Coordinates of N, CA and C in Angstrom, one line a residue:
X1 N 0.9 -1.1 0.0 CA 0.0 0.0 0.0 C 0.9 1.2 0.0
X2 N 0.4 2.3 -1.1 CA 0.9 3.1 -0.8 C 1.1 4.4 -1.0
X3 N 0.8 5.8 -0.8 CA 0.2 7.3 -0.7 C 1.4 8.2 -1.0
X4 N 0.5 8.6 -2.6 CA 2.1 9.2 -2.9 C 1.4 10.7 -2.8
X5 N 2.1 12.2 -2.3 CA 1.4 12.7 -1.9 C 1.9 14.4 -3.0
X6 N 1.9 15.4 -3.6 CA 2.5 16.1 -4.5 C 2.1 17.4 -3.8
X7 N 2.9 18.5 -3.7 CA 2.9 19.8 -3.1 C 2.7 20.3 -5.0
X8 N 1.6 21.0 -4.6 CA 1.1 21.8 -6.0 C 0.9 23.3 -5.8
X9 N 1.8 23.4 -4.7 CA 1.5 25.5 -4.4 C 3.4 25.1 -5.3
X10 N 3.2 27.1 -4.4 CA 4.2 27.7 -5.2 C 5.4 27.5 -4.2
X11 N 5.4 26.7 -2.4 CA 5.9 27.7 -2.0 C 5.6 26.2 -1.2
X12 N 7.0 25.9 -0.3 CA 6.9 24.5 0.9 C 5.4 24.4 1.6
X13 N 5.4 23.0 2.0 CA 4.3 22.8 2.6 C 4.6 21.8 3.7
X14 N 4.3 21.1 4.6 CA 4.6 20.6 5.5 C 3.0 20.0 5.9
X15 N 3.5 18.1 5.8 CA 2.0 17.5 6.2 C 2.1 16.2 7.0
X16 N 1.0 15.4 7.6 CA 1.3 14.8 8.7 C 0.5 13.6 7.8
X17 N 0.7 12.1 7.7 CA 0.5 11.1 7.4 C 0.4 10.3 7.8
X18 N -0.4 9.0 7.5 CA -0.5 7.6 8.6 C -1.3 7.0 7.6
X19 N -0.8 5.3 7.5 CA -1.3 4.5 6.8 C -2.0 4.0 8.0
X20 N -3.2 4.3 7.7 CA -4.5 3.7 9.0 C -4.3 2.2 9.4
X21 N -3.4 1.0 9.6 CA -3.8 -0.2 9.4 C -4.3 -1.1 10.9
X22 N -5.5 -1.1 10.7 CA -6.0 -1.9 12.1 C -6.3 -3.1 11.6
X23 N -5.5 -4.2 12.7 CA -5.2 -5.7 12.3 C -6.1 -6.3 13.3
X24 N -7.1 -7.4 13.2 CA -7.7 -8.2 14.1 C -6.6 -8.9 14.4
X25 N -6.8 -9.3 16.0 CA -6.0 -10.4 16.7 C -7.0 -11.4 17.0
X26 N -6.7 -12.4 18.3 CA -7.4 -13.4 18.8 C -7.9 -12.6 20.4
X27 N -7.0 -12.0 20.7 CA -7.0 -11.4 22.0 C -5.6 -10.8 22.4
X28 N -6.7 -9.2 22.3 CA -5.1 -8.1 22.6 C -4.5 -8.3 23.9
X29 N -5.0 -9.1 25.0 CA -4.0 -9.3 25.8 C -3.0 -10.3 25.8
X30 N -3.1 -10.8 25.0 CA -2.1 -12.1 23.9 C -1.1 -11.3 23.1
X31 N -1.3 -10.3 22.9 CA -0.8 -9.4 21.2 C 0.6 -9.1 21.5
X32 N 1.9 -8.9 21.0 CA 3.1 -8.5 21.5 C 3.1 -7.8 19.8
X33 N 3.7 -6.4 20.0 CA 4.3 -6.0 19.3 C 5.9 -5.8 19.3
X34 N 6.6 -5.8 18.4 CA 8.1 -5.6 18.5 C 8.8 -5.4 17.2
X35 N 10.3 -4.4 17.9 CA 10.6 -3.9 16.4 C 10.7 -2.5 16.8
X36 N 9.8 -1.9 17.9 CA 10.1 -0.6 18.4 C 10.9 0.2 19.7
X37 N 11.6 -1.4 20.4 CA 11.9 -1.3 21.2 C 13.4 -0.4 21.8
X38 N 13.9 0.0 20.6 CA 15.0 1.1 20.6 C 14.5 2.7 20.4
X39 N 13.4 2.5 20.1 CA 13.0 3.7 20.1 C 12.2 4.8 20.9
X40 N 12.8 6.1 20.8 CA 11.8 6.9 21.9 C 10.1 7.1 21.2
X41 N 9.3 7.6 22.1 CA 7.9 7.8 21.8 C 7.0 8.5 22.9
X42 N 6.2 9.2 22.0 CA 5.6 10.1 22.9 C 4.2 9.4 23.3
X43 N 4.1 9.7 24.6 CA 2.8 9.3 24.9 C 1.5 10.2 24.7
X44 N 0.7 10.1 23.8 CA 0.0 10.9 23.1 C -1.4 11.1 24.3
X45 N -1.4 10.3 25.3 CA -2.3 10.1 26.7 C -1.7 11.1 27.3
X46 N -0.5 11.0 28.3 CA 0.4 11.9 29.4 C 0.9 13.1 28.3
X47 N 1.1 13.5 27.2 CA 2.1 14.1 26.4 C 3.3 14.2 26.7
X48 N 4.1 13.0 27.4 CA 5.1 12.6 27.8 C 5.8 12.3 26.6
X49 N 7.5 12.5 26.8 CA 8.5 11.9 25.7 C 8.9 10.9 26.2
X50 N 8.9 9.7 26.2 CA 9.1 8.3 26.8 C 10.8 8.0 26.2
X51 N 11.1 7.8 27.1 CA 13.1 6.9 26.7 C 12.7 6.0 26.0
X52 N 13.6 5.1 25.2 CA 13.2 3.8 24.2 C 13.1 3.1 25.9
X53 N 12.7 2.0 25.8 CA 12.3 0.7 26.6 C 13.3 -0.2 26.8
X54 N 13.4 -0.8 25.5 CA 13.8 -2.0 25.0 C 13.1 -3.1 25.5
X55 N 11.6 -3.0 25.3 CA 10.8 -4.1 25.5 C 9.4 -3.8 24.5
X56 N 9.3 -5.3 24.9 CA 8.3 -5.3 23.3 C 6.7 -4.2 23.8
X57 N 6.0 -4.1 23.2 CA 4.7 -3.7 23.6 C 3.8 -5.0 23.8
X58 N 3.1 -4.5 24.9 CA 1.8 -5.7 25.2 C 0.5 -4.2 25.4
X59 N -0.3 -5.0 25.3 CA -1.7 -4.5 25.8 C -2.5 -4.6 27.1
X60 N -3.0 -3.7 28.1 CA -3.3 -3.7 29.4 C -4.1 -2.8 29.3
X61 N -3.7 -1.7 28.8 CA -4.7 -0.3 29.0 C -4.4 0.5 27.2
X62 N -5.4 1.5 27.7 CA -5.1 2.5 26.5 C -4.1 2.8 26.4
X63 N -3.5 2.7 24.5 CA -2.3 2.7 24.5 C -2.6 3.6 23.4
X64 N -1.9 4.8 23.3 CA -1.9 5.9 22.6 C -0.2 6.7 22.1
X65 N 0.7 6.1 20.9 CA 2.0 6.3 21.1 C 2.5 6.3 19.6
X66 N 3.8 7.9 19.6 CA 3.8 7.9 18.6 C 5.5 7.3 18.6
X67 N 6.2 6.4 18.1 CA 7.4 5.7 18.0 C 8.0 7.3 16.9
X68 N 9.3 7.4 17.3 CA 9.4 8.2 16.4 C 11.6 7.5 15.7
X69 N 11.2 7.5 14.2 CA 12.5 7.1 13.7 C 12.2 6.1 12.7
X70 N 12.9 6.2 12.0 CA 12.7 4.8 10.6 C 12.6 2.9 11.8
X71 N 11.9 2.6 10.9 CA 12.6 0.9 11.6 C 12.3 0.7 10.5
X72 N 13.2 -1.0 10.2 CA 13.2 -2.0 8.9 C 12.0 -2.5 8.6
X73 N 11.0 -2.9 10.3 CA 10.0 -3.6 10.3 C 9.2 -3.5 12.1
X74 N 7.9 -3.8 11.8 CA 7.3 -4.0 13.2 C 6.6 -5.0 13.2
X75 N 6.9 -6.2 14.3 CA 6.4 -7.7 14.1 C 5.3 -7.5 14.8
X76 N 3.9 -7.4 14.6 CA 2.9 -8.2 15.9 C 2.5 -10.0 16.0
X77 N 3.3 -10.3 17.1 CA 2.7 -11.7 17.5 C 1.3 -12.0 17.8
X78 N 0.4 -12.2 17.0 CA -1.1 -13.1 17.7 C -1.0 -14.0 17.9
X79 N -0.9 -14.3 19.6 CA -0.4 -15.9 19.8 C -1.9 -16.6 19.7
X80 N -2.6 -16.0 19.9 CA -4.4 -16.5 19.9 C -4.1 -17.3 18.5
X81 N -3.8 -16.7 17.5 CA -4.2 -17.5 16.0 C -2.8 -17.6 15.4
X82 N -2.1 -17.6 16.7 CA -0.6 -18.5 16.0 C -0.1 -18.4 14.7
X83 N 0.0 -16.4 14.9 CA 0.6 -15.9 13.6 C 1.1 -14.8 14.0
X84 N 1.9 -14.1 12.9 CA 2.7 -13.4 12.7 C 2.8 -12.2 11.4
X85 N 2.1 -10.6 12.1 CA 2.1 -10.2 11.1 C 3.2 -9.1 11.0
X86 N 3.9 -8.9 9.8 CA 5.2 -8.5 9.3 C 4.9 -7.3 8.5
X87 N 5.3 -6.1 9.2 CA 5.1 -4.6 8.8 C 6.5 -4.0 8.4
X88 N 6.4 -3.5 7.1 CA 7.9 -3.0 6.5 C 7.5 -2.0 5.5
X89 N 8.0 -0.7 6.6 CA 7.6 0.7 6.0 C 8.8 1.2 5.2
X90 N 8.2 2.1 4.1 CA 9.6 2.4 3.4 C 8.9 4.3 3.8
X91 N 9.9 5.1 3.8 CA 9.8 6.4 3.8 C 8.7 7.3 5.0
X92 N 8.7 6.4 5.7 CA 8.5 6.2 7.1 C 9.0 6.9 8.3
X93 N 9.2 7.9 9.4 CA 10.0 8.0 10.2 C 9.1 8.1 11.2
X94 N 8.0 7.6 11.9 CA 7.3 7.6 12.7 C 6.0 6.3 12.6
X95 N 6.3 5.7 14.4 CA 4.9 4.6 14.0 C 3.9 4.7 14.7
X96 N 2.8 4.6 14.7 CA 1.7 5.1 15.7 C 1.0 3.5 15.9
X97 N 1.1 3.1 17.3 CA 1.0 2.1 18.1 C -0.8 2.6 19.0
X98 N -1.9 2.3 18.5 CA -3.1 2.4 19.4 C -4.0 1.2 19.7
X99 N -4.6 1.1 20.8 CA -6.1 0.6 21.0 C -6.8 1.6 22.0
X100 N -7.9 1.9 21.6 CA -8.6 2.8 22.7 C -9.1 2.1 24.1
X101 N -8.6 1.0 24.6 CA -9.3 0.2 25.7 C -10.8 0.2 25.7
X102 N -11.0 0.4 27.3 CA -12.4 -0.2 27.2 C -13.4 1.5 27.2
X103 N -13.1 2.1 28.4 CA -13.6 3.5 28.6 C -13.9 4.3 27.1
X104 N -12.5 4.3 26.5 CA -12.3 5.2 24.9 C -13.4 4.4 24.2
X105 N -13.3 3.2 24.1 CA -14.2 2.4 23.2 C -15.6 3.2 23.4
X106 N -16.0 3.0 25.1 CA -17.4 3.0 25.0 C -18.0 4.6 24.3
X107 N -16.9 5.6 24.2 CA -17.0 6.5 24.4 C -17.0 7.3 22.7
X108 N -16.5 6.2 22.3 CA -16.7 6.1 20.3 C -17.9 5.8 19.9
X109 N -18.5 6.5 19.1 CA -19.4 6.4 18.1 C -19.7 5.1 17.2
X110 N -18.6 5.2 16.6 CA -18.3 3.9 15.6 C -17.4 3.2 15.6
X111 N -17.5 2.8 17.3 CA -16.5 1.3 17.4 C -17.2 1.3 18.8
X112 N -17.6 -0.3 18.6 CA -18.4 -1.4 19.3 C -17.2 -1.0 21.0
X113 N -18.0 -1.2 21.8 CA -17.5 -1.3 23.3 C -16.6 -2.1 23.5
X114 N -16.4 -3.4 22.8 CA -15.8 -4.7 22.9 C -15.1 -5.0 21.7
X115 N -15.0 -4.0 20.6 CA -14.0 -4.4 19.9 C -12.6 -4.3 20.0
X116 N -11.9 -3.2 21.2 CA -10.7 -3.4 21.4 C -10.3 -4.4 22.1
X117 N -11.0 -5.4 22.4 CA -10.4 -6.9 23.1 C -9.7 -7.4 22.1
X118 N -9.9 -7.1 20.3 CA -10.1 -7.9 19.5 C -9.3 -6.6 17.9
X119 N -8.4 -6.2 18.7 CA -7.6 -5.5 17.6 C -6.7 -4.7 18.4
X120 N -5.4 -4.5 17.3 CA -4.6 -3.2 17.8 C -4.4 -2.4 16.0
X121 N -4.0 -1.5 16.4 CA -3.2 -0.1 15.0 C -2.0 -0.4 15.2
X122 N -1.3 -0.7 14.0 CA 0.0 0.0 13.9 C -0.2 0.5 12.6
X123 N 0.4 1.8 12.6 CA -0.1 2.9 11.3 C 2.0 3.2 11.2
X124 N 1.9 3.0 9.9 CA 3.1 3.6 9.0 C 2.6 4.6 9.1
X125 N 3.8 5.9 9.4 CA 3.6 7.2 9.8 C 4.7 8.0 9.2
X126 N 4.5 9.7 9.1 CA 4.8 10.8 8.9 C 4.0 11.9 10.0
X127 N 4.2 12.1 11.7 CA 3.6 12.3 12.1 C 4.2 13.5 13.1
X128 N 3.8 14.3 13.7 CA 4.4 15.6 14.7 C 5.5 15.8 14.5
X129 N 6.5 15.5 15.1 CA 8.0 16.2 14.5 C 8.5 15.6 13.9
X130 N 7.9 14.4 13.2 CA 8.5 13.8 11.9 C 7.7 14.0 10.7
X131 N 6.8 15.0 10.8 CA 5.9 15.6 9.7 C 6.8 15.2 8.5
X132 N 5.9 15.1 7.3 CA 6.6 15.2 6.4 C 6.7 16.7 5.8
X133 N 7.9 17.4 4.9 CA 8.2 18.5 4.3 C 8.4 18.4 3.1
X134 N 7.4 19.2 2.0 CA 7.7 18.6 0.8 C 8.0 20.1 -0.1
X135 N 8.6 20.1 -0.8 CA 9.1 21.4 -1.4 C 8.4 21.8 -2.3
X136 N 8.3 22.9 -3.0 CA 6.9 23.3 -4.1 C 7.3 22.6 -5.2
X137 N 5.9 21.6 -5.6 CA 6.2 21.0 -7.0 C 6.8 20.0 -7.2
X138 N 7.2 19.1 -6.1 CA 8.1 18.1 -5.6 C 6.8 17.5 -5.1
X139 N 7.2 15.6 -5.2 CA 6.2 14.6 -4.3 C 6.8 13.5 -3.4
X140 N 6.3 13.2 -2.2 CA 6.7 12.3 -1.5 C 5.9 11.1 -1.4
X141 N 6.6 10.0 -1.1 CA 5.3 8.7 -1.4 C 6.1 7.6 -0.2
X142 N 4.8 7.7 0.7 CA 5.1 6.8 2.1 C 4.2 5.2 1.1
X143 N 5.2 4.4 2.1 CA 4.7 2.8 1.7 C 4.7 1.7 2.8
X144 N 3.8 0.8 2.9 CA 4.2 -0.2 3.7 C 3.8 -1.6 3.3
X145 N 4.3 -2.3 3.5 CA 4.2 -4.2 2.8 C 3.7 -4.8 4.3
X146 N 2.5 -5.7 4.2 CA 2.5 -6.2 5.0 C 2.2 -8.0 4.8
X147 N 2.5 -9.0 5.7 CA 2.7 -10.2 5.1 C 2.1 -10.8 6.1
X148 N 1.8 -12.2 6.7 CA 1.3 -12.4 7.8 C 2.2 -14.3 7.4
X149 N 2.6 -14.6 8.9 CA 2.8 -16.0 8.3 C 2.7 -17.0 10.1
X150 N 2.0 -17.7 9.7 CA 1.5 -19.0 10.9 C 3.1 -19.3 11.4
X151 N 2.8 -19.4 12.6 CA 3.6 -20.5 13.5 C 3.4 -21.4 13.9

């Protein structure tokens, strides 16, 4: 998938991007993401700048976070359905990690109370200080491959 985007003024522009991708699991408290674990991220809940971790992400509560920096790839394990899905953004320098838990859920319009048991986001990103900048008349084109494979 992939959004190529063209500046048509006369004069720089500066824009914020995200390949929307919400993946069903078996159960988000099963889910491990990883791949982001060197990296700093802002907590878009506390508006906190978080140190990298070096640990994978799990799911417990509302998770709302912007990873910021290129990676090669971001793995989520669904151990529920004993797979593995495989995210490899190209032109990329930010990833946005969400589920709205249970409260946020109820509190959405158009997402079921009980659907975040049963999904997380990881969005290939161009996002806050890693906006993209695109020059007048010049185009940038974010991408991501995604693959899934059983264990």
């Amino acid at each position: 998938m992939s959004l190529k985007i063209t500046n048509l003024a006369d004069h720089g522009r500066e824009c914020e991007v995200a390949l929307h991708t919400y993946f069903e699991v078996a159960d988000v408290s099963q889910t491990e993401v990883s791949g982001l674990e060197a990296r700093p991220h802002l907590d878009k809940l506390t508006q906190m700048q978080i140190e990298p971790s070096g640990r994978t992400i799990r799911f417990d509560q509302e998770t709302d976070r912007v990873y910021q920096g290129a990676v090669d790839e971001v793995l989520i394990f669904d151990e529920g359905n004993q797979r593995e899905i495989k995210i490899q953004p190209t032109n990329s320098e930010s990833t946005v990690v969400w589920n709205p838990w249970i409260e946020k859920s109820k509190r959405m319009p158009d997402f079921g109370d009980e659907e975040y048991l049963k999904m997380c986001c990881v969005e290939t990103a161009n996002v806050a200080k890693d906006r993209m900048r695109i020059a007048a008349g010049e185009s940038s084109t974010i991408s991501v491959s995604i693959s899934e494979h059983n264990s």
